PDB file of C-alpha atoms in Angstrom:
ATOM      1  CA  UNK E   1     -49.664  23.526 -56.329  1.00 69.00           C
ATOM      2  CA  UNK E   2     -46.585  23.876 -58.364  1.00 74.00           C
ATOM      3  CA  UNK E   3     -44.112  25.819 -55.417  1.00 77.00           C
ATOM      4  CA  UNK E   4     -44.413  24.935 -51.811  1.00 78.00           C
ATOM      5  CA  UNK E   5     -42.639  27.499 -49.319  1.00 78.00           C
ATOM      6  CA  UNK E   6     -41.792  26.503 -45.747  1.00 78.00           C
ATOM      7  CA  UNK E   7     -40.629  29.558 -44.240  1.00 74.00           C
ATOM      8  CA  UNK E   8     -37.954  28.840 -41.224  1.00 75.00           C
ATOM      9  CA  UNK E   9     -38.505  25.482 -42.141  1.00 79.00           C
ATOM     10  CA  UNK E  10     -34.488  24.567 -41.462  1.00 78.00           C
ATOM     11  CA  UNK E  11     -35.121  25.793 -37.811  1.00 77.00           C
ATOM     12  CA  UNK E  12     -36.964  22.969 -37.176  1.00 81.00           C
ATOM     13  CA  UNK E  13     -34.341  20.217 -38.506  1.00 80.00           C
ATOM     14  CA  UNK E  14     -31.327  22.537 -36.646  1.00 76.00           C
ATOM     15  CA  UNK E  15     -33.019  22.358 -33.844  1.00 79.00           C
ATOM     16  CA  UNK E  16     -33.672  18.540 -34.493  1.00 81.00           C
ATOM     17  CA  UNK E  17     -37.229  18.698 -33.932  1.00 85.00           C
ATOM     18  CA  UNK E  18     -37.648  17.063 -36.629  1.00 85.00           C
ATOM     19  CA  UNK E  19     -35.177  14.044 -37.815  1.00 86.00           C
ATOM     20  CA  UNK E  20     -33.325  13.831 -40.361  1.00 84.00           C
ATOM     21  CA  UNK E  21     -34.695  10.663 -41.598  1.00 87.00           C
ATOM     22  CA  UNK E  22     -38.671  11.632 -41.401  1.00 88.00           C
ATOM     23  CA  UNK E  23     -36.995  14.886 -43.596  1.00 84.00           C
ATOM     24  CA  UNK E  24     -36.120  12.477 -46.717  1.00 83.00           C
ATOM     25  CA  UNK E  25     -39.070  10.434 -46.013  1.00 86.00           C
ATOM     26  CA  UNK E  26     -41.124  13.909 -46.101  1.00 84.00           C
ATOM     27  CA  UNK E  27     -39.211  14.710 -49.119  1.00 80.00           C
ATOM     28  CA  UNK E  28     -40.165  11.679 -51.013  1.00 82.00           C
ATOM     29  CA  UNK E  29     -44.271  12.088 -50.722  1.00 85.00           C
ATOM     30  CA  UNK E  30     -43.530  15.312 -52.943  1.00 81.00           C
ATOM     31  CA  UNK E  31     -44.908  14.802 -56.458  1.00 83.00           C
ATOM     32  CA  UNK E  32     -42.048  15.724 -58.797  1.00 80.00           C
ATOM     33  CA  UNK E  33     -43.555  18.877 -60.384  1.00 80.00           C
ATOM     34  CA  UNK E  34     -43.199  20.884 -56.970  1.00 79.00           C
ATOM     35  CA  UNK E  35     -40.486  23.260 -56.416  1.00 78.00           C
ATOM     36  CA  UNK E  36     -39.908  22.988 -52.825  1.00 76.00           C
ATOM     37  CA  UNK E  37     -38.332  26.646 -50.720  1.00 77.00           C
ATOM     38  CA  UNK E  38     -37.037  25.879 -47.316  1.00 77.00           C
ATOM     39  CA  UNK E  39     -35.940  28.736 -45.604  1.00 75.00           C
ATOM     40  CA  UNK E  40     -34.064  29.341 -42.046  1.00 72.00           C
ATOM     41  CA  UNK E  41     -30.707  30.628 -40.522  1.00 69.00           C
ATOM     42  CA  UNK E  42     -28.654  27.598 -40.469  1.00 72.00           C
ATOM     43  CA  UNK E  43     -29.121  25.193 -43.451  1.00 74.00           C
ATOM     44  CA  UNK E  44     -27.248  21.518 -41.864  1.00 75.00           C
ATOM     45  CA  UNK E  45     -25.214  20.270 -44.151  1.00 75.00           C
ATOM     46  CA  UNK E  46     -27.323  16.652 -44.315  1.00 75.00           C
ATOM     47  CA  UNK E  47     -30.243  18.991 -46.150  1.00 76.00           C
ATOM     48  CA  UNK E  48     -27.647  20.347 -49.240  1.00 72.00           C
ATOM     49  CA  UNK E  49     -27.161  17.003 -49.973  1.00 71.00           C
ATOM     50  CA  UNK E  50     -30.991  16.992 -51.232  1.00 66.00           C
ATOM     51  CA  UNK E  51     -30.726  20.869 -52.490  1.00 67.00           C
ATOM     52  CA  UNK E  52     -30.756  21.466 -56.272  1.00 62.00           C
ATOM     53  CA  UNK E  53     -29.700  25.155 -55.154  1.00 62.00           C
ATOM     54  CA  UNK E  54     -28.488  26.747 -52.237  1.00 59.00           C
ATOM     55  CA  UNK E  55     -28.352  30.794 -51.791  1.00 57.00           C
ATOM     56  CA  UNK E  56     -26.863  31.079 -48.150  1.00 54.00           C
ATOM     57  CA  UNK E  57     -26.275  34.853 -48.530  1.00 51.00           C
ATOM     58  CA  UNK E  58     -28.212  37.768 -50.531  1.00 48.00           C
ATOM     59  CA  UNK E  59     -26.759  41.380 -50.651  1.00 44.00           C
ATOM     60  CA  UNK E  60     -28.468  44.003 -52.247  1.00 40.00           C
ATOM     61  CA  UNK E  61     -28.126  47.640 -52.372  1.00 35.00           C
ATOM     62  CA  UNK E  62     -31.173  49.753 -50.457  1.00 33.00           C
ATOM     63  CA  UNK E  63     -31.527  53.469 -51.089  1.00 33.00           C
ATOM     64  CA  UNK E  64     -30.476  55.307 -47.420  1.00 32.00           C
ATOM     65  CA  UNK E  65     -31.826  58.020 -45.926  1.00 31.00           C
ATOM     66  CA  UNK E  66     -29.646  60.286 -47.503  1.00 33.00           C
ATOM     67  CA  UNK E  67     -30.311  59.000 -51.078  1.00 35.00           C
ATOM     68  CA  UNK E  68     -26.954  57.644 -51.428  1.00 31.00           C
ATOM     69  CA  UNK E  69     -26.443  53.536 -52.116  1.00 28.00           C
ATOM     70  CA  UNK E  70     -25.423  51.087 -49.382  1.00 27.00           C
ATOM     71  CA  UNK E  71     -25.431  47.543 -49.156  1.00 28.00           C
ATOM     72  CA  UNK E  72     -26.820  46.071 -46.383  1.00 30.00           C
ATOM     73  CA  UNK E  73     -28.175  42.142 -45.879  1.00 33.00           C
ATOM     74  CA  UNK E  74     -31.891  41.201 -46.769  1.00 34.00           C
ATOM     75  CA  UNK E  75     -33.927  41.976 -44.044  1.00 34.00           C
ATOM     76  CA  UNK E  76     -37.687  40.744 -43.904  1.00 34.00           C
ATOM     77  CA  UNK E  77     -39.967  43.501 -45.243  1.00 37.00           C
ATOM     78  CA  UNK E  78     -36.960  45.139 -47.360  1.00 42.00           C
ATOM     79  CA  UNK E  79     -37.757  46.615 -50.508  1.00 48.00           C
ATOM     80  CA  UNK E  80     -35.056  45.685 -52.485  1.00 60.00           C
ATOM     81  CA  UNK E  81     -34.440  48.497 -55.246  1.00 68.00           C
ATOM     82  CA  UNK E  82     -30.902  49.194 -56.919  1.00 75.00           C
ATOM     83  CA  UNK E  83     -28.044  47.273 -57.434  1.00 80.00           C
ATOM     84  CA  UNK E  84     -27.766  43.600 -56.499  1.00 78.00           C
ATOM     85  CA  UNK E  85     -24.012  42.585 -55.375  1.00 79.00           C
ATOM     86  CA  UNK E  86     -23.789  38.862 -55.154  1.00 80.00           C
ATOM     87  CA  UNK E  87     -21.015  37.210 -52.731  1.00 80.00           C
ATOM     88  CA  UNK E  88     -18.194  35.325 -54.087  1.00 82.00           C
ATOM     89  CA  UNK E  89     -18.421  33.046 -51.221  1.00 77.00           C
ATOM     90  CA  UNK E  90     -21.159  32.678 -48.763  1.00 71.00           C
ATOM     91  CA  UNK E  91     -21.016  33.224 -44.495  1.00 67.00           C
ATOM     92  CA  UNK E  92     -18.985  29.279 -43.971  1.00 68.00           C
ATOM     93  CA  UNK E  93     -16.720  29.869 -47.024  1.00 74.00           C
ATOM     94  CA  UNK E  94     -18.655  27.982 -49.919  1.00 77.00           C
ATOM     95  CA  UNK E  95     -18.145  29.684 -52.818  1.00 82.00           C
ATOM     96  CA  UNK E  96     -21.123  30.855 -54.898  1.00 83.00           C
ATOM     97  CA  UNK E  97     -21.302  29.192 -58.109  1.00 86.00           C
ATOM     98  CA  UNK E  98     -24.564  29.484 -59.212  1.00 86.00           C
ATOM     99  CA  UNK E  99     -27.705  31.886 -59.800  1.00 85.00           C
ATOM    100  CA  UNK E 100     -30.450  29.322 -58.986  1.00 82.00           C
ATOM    101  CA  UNK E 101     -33.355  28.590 -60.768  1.00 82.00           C
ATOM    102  CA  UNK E 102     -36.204  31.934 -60.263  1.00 80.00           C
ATOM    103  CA  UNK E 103     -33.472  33.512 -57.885  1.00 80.00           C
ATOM    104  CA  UNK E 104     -35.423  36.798 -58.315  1.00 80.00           C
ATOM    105  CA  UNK E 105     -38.310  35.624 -60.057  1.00 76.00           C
ATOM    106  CA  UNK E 106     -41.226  37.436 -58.939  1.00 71.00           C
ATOM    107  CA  UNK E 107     -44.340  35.177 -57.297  1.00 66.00           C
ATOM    108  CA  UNK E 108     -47.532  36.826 -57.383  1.00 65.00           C
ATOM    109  CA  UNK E 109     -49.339  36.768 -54.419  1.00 60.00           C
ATOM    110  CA  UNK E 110     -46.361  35.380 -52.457  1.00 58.00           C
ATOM    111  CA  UNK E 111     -46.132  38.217 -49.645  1.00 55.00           C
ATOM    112  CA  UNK E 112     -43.187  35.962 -47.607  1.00 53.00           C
ATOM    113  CA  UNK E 113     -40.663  36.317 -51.193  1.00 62.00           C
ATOM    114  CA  UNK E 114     -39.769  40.316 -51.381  1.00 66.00           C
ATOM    115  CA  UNK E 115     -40.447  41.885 -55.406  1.00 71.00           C
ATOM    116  CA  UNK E 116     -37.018  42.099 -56.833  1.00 75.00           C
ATOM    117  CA  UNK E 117     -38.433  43.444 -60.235  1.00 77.00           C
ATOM    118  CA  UNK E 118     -37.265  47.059 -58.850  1.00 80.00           C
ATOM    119  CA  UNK E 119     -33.768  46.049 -59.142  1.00 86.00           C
ATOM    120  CA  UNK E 120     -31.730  48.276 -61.178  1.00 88.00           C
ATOM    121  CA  UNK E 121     -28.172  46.312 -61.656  1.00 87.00           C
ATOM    122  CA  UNK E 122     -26.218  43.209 -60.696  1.00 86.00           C
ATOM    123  CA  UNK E 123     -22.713  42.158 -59.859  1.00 87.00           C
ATOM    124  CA  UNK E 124     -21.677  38.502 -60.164  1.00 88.00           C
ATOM    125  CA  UNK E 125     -18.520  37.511 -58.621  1.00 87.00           C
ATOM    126  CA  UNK E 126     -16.120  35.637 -60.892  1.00 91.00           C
ATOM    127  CA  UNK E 127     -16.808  32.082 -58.917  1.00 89.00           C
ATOM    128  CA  UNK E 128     -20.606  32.180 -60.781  1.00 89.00           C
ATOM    129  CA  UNK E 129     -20.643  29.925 -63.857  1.00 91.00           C
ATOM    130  CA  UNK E 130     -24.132  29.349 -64.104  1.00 91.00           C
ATOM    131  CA  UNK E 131     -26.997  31.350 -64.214  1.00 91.00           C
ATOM    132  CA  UNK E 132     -30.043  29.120 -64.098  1.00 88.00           C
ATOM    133  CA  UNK E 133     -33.310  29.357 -65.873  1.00 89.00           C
ATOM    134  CA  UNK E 134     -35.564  32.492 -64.992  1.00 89.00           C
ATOM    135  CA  UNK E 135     -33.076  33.530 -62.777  1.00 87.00           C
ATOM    136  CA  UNK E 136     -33.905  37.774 -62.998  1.00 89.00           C
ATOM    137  CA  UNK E 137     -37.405  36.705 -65.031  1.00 89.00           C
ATOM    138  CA  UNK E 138     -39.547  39.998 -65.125  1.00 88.00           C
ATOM    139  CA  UNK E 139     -37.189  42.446 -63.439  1.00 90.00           C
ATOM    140  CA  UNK E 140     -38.139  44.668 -65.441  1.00 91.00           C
ATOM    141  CA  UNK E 141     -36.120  48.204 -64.059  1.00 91.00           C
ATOM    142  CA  UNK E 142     -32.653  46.124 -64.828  1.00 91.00           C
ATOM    143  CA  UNK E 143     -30.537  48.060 -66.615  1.00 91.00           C
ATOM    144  CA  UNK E 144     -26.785  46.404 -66.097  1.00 90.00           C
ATOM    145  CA  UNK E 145     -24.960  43.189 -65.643  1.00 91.00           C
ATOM    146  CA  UNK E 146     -21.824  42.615 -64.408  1.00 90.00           C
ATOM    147  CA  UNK E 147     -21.369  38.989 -65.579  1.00 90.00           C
ATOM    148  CA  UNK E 148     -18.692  36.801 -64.028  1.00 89.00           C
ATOM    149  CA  UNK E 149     -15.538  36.065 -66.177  1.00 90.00           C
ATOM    150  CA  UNK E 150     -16.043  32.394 -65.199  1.00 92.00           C
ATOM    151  CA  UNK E 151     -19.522  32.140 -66.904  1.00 93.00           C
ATOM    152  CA  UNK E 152     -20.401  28.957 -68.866  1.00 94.00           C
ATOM    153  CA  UNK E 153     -24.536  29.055 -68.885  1.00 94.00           C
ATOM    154  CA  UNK E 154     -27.234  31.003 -68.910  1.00 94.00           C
ATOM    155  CA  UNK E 155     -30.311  29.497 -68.937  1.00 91.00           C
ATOM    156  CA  UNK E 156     -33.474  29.520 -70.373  1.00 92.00           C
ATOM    157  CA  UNK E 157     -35.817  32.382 -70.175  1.00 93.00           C
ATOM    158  CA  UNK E 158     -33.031  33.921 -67.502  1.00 93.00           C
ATOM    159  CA  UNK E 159     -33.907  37.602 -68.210  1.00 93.00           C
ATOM    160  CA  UNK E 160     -36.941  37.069 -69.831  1.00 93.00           C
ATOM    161  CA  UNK E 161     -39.280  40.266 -69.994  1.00 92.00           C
ATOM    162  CA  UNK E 162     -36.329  42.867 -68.564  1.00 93.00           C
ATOM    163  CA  UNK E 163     -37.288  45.722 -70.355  1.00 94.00           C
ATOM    164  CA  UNK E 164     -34.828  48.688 -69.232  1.00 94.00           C
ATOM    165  CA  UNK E 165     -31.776  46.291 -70.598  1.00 92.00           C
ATOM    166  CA  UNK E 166     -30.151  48.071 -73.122  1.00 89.00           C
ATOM    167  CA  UNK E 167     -26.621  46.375 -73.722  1.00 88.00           C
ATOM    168  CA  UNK E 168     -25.207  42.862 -72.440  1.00 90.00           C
ATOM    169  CA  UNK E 169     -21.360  41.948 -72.836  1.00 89.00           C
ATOM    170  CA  UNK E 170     -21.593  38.258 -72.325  1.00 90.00           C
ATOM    171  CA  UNK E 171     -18.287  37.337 -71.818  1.00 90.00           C
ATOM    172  CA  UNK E 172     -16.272  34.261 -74.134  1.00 91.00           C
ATOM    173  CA  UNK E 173     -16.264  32.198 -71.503  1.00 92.00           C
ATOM    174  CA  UNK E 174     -19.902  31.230 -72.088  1.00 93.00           C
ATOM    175  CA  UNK E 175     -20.411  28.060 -73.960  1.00 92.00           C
ATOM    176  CA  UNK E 176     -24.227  28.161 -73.876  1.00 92.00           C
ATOM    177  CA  UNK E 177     -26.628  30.404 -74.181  1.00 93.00           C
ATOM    178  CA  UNK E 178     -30.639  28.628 -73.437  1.00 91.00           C
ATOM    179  CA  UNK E 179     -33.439  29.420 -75.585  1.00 89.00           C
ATOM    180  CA  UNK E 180     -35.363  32.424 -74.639  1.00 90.00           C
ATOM    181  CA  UNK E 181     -32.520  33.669 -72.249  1.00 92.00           C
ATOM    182  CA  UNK E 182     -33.200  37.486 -73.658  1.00 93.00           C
ATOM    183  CA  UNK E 183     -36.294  36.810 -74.736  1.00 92.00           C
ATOM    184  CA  UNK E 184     -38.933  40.317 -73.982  1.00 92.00           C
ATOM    185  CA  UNK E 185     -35.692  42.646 -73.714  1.00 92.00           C
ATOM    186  CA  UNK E 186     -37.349  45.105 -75.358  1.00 93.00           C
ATOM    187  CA  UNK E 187     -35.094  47.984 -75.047  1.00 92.00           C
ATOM    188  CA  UNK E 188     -31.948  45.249 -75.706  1.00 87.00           C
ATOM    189  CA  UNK E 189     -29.479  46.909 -79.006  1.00 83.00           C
ATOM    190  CA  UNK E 190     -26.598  45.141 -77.979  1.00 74.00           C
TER     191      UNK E 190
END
């Protein structure tokens, strides 16, 4: 098992049915090679201090009844389609700095992560300056990118296999640009 998902997992430390000390010791049995997802609500600030990424706030834009765009907050069973605004800041003022590792990486078989390979654009606020490795990985109907004038990385394999990109501005604030990051951009001229 190389990704272990525990779905309202920070319920159970909010609530404190679990304490904060068997957490870390739980933490430490984990071989090194597993990507650990703990979901939940309310994410106590004791658990960020073991977090390699936190995403405290996802808004994406659903088609509406009426076929026009809105965005509305990821709801469980969503099908997220269209364009992808991300947050400058998230719901206790933190800004949002980074585009974690497989943000919207697609896992097979996963049924509890919703398919984000539908999604057509994305907005980054100006506070991102990283976007990590395989971050939009085989979202493969993404067309557009509105990168953040604050960006310094883009990481490895980070649109790997989107194959309705056409053109990317990255902007001079970049200093590094991984291996692979636009690797499988097919339709890619500029």
């Amino acid at each position: 098992c190389d990704l272990l998902i525990l779905d309202e997992f920070l319920g159970v430390l909010d609530l404190e049915l679990m304490s904060m000390e068997d957490f870390s010791n739980m933490l430490s049995l984990r071989e090194e090679n597993v990507s650990l997802i703990l979901t939940g609500k309310v994410c106590p600030p004791q658990v960020k201090e073991h977090a390699v990424n936190v995403i405290t706030e996802i808004r994406l834009s659903f088609p509406s009844v009426d076929g026009e765009r809105s965005v509305k907050g990821l709801e469980k069973g969503a099908d997220p389609k269209g364009k992808v605004v991300i947050p400058a800041a998230s719901e206790d003022g933190e800004p949002v700095t980074e585009i974690g590792l497989r943000a919207f990486y697609k896992y097979e078989g996963v049924a509890a992560i919703p398919d984000y390979t539908q999604i057509t654009g994305v907005l980054l606020p100006d506070t991102v300056t990283v976007i990590a490795e395989q971050a939009f990985e085989g979202c493969t109907q993404l067309r557009r990118i509105g990168f953040s004038s604050a960006l310094d990385r883009i990481g490895s394999r980070a649109f790997f296999g989107c194959t309705s990109l056409k053109e990317v501005a990255v902007p001079h604030t970049v200093n590094t640009v991984a291996a692979g990051a636009f690797s499988g951009c097919t339709s890619l001229t500029s």
